[in-house]
Tab-separated table of C-alpha atoms in Angstrom:
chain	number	residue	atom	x	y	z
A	1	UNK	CA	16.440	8.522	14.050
A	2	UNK	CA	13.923	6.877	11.895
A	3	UNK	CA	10.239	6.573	13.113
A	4	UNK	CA	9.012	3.014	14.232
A	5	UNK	CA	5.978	1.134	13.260
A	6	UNK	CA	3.110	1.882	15.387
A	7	UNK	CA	2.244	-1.561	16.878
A	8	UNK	CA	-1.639	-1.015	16.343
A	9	UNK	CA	-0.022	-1.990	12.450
A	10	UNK	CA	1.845	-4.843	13.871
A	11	UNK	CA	-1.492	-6.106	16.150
A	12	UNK	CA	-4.555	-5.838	14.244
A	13	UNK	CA	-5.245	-7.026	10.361
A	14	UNK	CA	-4.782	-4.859	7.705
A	15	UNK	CA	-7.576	-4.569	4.883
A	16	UNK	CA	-6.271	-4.607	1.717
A	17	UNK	CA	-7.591	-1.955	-0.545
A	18	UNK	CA	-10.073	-1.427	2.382
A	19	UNK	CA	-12.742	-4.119	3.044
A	20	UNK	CA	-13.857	-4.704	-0.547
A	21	UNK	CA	-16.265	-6.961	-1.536
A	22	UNK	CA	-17.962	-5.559	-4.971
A	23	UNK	CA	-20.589	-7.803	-4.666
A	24	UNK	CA	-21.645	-6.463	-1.585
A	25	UNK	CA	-21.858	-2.796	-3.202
A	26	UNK	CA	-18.058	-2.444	-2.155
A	27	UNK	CA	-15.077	-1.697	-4.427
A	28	UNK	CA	-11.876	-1.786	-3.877
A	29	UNK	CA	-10.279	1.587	-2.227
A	30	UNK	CA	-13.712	2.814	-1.732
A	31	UNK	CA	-15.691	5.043	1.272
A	32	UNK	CA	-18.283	1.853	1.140
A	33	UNK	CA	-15.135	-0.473	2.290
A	34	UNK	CA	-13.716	1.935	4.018
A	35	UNK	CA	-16.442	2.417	6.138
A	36	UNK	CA	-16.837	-1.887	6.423
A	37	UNK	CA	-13.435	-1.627	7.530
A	38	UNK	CA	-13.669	0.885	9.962
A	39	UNK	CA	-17.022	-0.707	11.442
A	40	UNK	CA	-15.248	-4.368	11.680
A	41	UNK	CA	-12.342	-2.897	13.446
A	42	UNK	CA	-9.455	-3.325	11.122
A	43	UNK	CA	-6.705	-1.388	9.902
A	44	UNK	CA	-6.451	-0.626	6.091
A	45	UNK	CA	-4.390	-0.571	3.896
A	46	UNK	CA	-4.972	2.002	0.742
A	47	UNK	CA	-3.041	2.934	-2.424
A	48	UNK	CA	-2.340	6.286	-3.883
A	49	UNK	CA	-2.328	7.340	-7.416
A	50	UNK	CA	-1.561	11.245	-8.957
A	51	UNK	CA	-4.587	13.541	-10.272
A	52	UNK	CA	-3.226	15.517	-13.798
A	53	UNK	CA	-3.694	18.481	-10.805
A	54	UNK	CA	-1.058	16.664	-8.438
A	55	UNK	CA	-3.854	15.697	-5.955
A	56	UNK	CA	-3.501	12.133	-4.386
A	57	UNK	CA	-6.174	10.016	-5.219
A	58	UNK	CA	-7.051	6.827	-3.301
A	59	UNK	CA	-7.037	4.194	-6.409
A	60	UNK	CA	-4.926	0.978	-7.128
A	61	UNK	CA	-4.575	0.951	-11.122
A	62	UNK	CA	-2.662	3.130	-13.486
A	63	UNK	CA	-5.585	2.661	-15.381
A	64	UNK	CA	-9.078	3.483	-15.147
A	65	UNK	CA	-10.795	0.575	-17.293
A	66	UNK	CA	-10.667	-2.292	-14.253
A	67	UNK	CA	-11.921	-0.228	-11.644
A	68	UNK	CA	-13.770	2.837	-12.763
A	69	UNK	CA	-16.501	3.228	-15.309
A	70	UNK	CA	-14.232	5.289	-17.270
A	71	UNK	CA	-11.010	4.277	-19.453
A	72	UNK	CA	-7.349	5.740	-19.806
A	73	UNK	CA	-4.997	6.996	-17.451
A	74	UNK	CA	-5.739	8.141	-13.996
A	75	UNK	CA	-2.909	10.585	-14.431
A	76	UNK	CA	-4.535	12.336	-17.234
A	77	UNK	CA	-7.511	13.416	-15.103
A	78	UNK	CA	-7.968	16.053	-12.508
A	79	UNK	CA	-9.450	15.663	-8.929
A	80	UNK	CA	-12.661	16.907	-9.691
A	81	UNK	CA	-13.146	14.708	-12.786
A	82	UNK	CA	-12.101	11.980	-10.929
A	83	UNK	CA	-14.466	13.012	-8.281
A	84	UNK	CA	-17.721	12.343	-10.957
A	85	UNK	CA	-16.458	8.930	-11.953
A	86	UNK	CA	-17.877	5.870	-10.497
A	87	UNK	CA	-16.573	3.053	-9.194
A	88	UNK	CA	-17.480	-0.378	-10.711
A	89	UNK	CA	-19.790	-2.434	-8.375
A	90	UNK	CA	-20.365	0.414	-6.070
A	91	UNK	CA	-23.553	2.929	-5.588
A	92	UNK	CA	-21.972	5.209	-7.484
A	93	UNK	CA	-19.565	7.115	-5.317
A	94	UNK	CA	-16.833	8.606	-7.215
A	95	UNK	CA	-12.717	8.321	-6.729
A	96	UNK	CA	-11.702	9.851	-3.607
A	97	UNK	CA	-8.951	11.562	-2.331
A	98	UNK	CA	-6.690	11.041	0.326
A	99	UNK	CA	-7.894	14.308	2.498
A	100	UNK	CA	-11.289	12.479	2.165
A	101	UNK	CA	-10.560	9.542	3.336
A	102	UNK	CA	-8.589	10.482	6.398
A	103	UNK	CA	-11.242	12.682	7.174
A	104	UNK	CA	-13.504	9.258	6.976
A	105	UNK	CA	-11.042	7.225	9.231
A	106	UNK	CA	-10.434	10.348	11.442
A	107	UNK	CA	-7.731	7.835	13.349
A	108	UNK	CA	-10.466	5.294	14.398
A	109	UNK	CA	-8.458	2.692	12.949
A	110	UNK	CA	-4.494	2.502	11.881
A	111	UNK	CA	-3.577	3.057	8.375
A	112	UNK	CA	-1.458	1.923	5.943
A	113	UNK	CA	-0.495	4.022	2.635
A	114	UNK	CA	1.292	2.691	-0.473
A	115	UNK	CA	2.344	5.285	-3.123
A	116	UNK	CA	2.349	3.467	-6.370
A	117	UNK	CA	5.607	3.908	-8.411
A	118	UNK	CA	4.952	6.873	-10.790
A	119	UNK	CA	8.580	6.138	-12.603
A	120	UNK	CA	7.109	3.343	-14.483
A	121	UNK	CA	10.508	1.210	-13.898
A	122	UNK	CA	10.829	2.121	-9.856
A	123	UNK	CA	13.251	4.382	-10.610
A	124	UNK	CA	13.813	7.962	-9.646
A	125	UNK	CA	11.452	10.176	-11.464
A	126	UNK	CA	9.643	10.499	-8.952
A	127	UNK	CA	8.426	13.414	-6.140
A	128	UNK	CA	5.317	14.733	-6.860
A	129	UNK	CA	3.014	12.285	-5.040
A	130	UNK	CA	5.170	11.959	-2.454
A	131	UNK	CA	5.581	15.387	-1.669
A	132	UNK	CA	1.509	16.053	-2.124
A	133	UNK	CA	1.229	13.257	0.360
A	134	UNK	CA	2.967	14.508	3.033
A	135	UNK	CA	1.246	17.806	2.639
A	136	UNK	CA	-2.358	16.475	2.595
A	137	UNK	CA	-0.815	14.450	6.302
A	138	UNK	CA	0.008	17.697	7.878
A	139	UNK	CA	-1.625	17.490	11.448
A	140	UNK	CA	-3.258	14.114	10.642
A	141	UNK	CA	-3.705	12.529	14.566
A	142	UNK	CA	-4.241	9.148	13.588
A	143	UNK	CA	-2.069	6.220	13.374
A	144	UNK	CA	-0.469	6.105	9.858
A	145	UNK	CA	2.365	4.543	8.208
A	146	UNK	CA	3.845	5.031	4.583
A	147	UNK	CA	5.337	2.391	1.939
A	148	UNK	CA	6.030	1.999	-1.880
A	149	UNK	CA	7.258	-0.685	-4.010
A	150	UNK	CA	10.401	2.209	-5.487
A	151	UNK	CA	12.921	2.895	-2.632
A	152	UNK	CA	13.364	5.921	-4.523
A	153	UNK	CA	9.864	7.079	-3.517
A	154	UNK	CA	10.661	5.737	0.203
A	155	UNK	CA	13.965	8.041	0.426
A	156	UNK	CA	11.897	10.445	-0.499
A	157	UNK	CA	9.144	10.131	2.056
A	158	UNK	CA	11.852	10.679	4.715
A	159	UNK	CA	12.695	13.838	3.359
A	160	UNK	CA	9.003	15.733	2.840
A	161	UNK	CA	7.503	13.591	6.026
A	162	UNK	CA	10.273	12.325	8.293
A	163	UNK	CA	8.301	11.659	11.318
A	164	UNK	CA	5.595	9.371	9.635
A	165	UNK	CA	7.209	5.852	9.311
A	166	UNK	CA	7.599	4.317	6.627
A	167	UNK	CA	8.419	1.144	4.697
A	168	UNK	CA	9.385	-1.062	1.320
A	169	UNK	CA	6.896	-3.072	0.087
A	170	UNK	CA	9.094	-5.723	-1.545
A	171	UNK	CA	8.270	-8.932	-3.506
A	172	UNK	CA	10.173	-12.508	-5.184
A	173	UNK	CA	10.720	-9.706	-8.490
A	174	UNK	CA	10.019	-12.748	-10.739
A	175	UNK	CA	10.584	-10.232	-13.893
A	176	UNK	CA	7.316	-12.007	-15.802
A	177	UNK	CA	5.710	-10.943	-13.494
A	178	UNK	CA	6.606	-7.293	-13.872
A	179	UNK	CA	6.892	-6.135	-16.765
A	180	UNK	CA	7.399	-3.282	-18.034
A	181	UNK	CA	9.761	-2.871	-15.093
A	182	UNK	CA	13.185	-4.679	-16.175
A	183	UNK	CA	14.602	-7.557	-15.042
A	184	UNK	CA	17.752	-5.933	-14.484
A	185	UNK	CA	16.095	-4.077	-11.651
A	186	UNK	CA	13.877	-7.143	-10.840
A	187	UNK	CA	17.408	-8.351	-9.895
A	188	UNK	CA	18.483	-5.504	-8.183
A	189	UNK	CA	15.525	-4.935	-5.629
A	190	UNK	CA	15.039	-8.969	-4.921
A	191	UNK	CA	17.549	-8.909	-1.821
A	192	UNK	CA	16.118	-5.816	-0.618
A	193	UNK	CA	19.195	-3.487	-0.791
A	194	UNK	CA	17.686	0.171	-0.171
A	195	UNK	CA	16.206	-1.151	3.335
A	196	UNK	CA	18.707	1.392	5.241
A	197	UNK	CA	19.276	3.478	2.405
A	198	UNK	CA	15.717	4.637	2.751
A	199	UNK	CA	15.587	5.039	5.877
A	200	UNK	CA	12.851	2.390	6.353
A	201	UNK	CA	11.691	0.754	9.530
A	202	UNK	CA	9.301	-2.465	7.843
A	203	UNK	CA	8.895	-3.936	4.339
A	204	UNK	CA	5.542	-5.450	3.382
A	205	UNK	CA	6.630	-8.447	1.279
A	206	UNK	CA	4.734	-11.143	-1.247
A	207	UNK	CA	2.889	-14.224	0.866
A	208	UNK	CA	4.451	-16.867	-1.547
A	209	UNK	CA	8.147	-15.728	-0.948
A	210	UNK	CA	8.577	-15.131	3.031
A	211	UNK	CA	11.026	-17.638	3.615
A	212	UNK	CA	13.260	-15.778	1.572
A	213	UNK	CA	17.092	-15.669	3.548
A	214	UNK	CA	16.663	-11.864	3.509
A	215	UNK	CA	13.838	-11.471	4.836
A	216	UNK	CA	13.910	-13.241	7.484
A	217	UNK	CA	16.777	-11.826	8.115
A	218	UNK	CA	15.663	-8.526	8.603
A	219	UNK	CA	13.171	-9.955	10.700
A	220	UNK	CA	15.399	-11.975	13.246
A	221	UNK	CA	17.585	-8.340	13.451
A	222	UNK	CA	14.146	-6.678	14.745
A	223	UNK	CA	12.524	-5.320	11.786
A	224	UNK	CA	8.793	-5.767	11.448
A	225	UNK	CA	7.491	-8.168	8.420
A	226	UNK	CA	4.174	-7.368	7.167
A	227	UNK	CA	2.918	-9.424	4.376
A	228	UNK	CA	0.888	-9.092	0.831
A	229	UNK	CA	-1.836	-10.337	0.230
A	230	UNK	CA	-3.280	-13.580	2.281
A	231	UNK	CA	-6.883	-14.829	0.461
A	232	UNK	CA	-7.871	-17.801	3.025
A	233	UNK	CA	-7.678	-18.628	6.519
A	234	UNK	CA	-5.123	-21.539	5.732
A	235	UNK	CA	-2.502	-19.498	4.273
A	236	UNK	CA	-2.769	-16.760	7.167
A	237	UNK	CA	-2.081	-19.683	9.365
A	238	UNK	CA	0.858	-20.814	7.223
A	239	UNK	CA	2.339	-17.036	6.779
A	240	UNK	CA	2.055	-16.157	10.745
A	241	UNK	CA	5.321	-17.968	11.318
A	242	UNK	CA	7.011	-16.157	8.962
A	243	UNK	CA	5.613	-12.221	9.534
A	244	UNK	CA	4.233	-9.734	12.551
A	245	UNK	CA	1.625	-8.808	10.295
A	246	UNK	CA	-1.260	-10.270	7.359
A	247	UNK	CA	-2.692	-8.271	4.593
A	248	UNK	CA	-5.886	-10.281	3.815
A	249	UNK	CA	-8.572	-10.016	1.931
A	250	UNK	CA	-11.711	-12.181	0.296
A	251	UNK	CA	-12.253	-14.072	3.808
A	252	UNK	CA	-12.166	-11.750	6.835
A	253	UNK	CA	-8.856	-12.428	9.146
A	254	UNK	CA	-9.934	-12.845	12.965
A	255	UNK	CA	-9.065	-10.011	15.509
A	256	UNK	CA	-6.789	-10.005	18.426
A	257	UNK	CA	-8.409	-10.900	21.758
């Protein structure tokens, strides 16, 4: 029986990339918004990228060059380089890992964790991260949930961690959009096929596409819509009728209560 979503996920705003705000000495992913996050009282939502040593690293881009004040791939680094490079906009805190981060959020707010596709075309070369993942979870006691664009990475998620829940973030798969992944796969994942096949209990899907038939089909049959990512006040109010859940950031979403 697959796990459920923990309704503090379903209740409370999620972050996205943490409570960023570089201009306030917060980048994205960092302790600086994870901490703003945590002191605000909202869940957040991180992403997870592979060290050359197979540690998982809390960072959005394949790259460094956006983000970091380093270039070239994040994959071709090891922890403890990617421990002495900075963040852009921050005070000079370096990439963290996943161990440190829980051990920041220590289950005073819920997280959410997506894996970033390390196949390239969200296909099945995958494993390492997800199976370093689940390790570095081991005996975490706070509210966490796990998703990923590849339902390959998903299926696998239920194998090395079968009690954390877990979910497909999913999307319109406008193939401009996503290259170099191919259309012929944009095609394939757009109706959301692998949602049982994964063994997944929620998707996460794009804010300009949630009146898709499928989704909201999933969502009259029970299954909890979360959504990605709402930037203003006026589209959270337009995507609530549609999801369970917002994503927000650049404005800050109001709490429950």
């Amino acid at each position: 029986m697959r796990p459920q979503l923990p309704v503090q996920l379903l209740s409370v705003p999620i972050a996205h990339r943490a409570l960023h705000d570089v201009t306030d000495g917060r980048p994205e992913n960092s302790r600086a918004a994870i901490r703003a996050a945590i002191a605000g009282g909202y869940a957040i939502e991180i992403d997870l990228q592979l060290s050359s040593d197979d540690v998982p690293m809390v960072f959005h881009d394949y790259a460094l060059d956006r983000l970091a004040e380093a270039k070239g791939a994040i994959r071709l680094r090891s922890q403890s380089e990617l421990a002495g490079i900075a963040l852009t906009g921050g005070d000079g805190e370096g990439i963290p890992t996943l161990a440190e981060v829980l051990d920041l959020v220590a289950g005073q707010v819920p997280l959410l964790i997506e894996l970033k596709d390390q196949d390239g075309n969200l296909g099945p070369d995958i494993g390492a991260l997800e199976k370093a993942t689940a390790k570095v979870l081991e005996g975490y006691g706070g509210v966490v949930a796990l998703m990923s664009f590849n339902p390959h990475s998903v299926t696998a998620l239920a194998q090395y961690a079968p009690d954390i829940p877990r979910g497909l973030v999913t999307s319109s798969y406008l193939a401009k959009d996503w290259v170099p992944v191919s259309p012929a796969v944009c095609d394939h994942l757009r109706d959301i096929p692998d949602f049982d096949s994964s063994e997944s209990c929620f998707i996460s899907h794009e804010v300009g596409d949630l009146s898709r038939q499928r989704v909201q089909e999933l969502r009259s049959a029970g299954v909890p819509v979360l959504c990605w990512t709402v930037t203003s006040s006026e589209i959270e109010a337009e995507s609530r009728a549609w999801v369970d859940n917002v994503t927000f950031e650049q404005y800050l979403s109001p709490l429950p209560g």
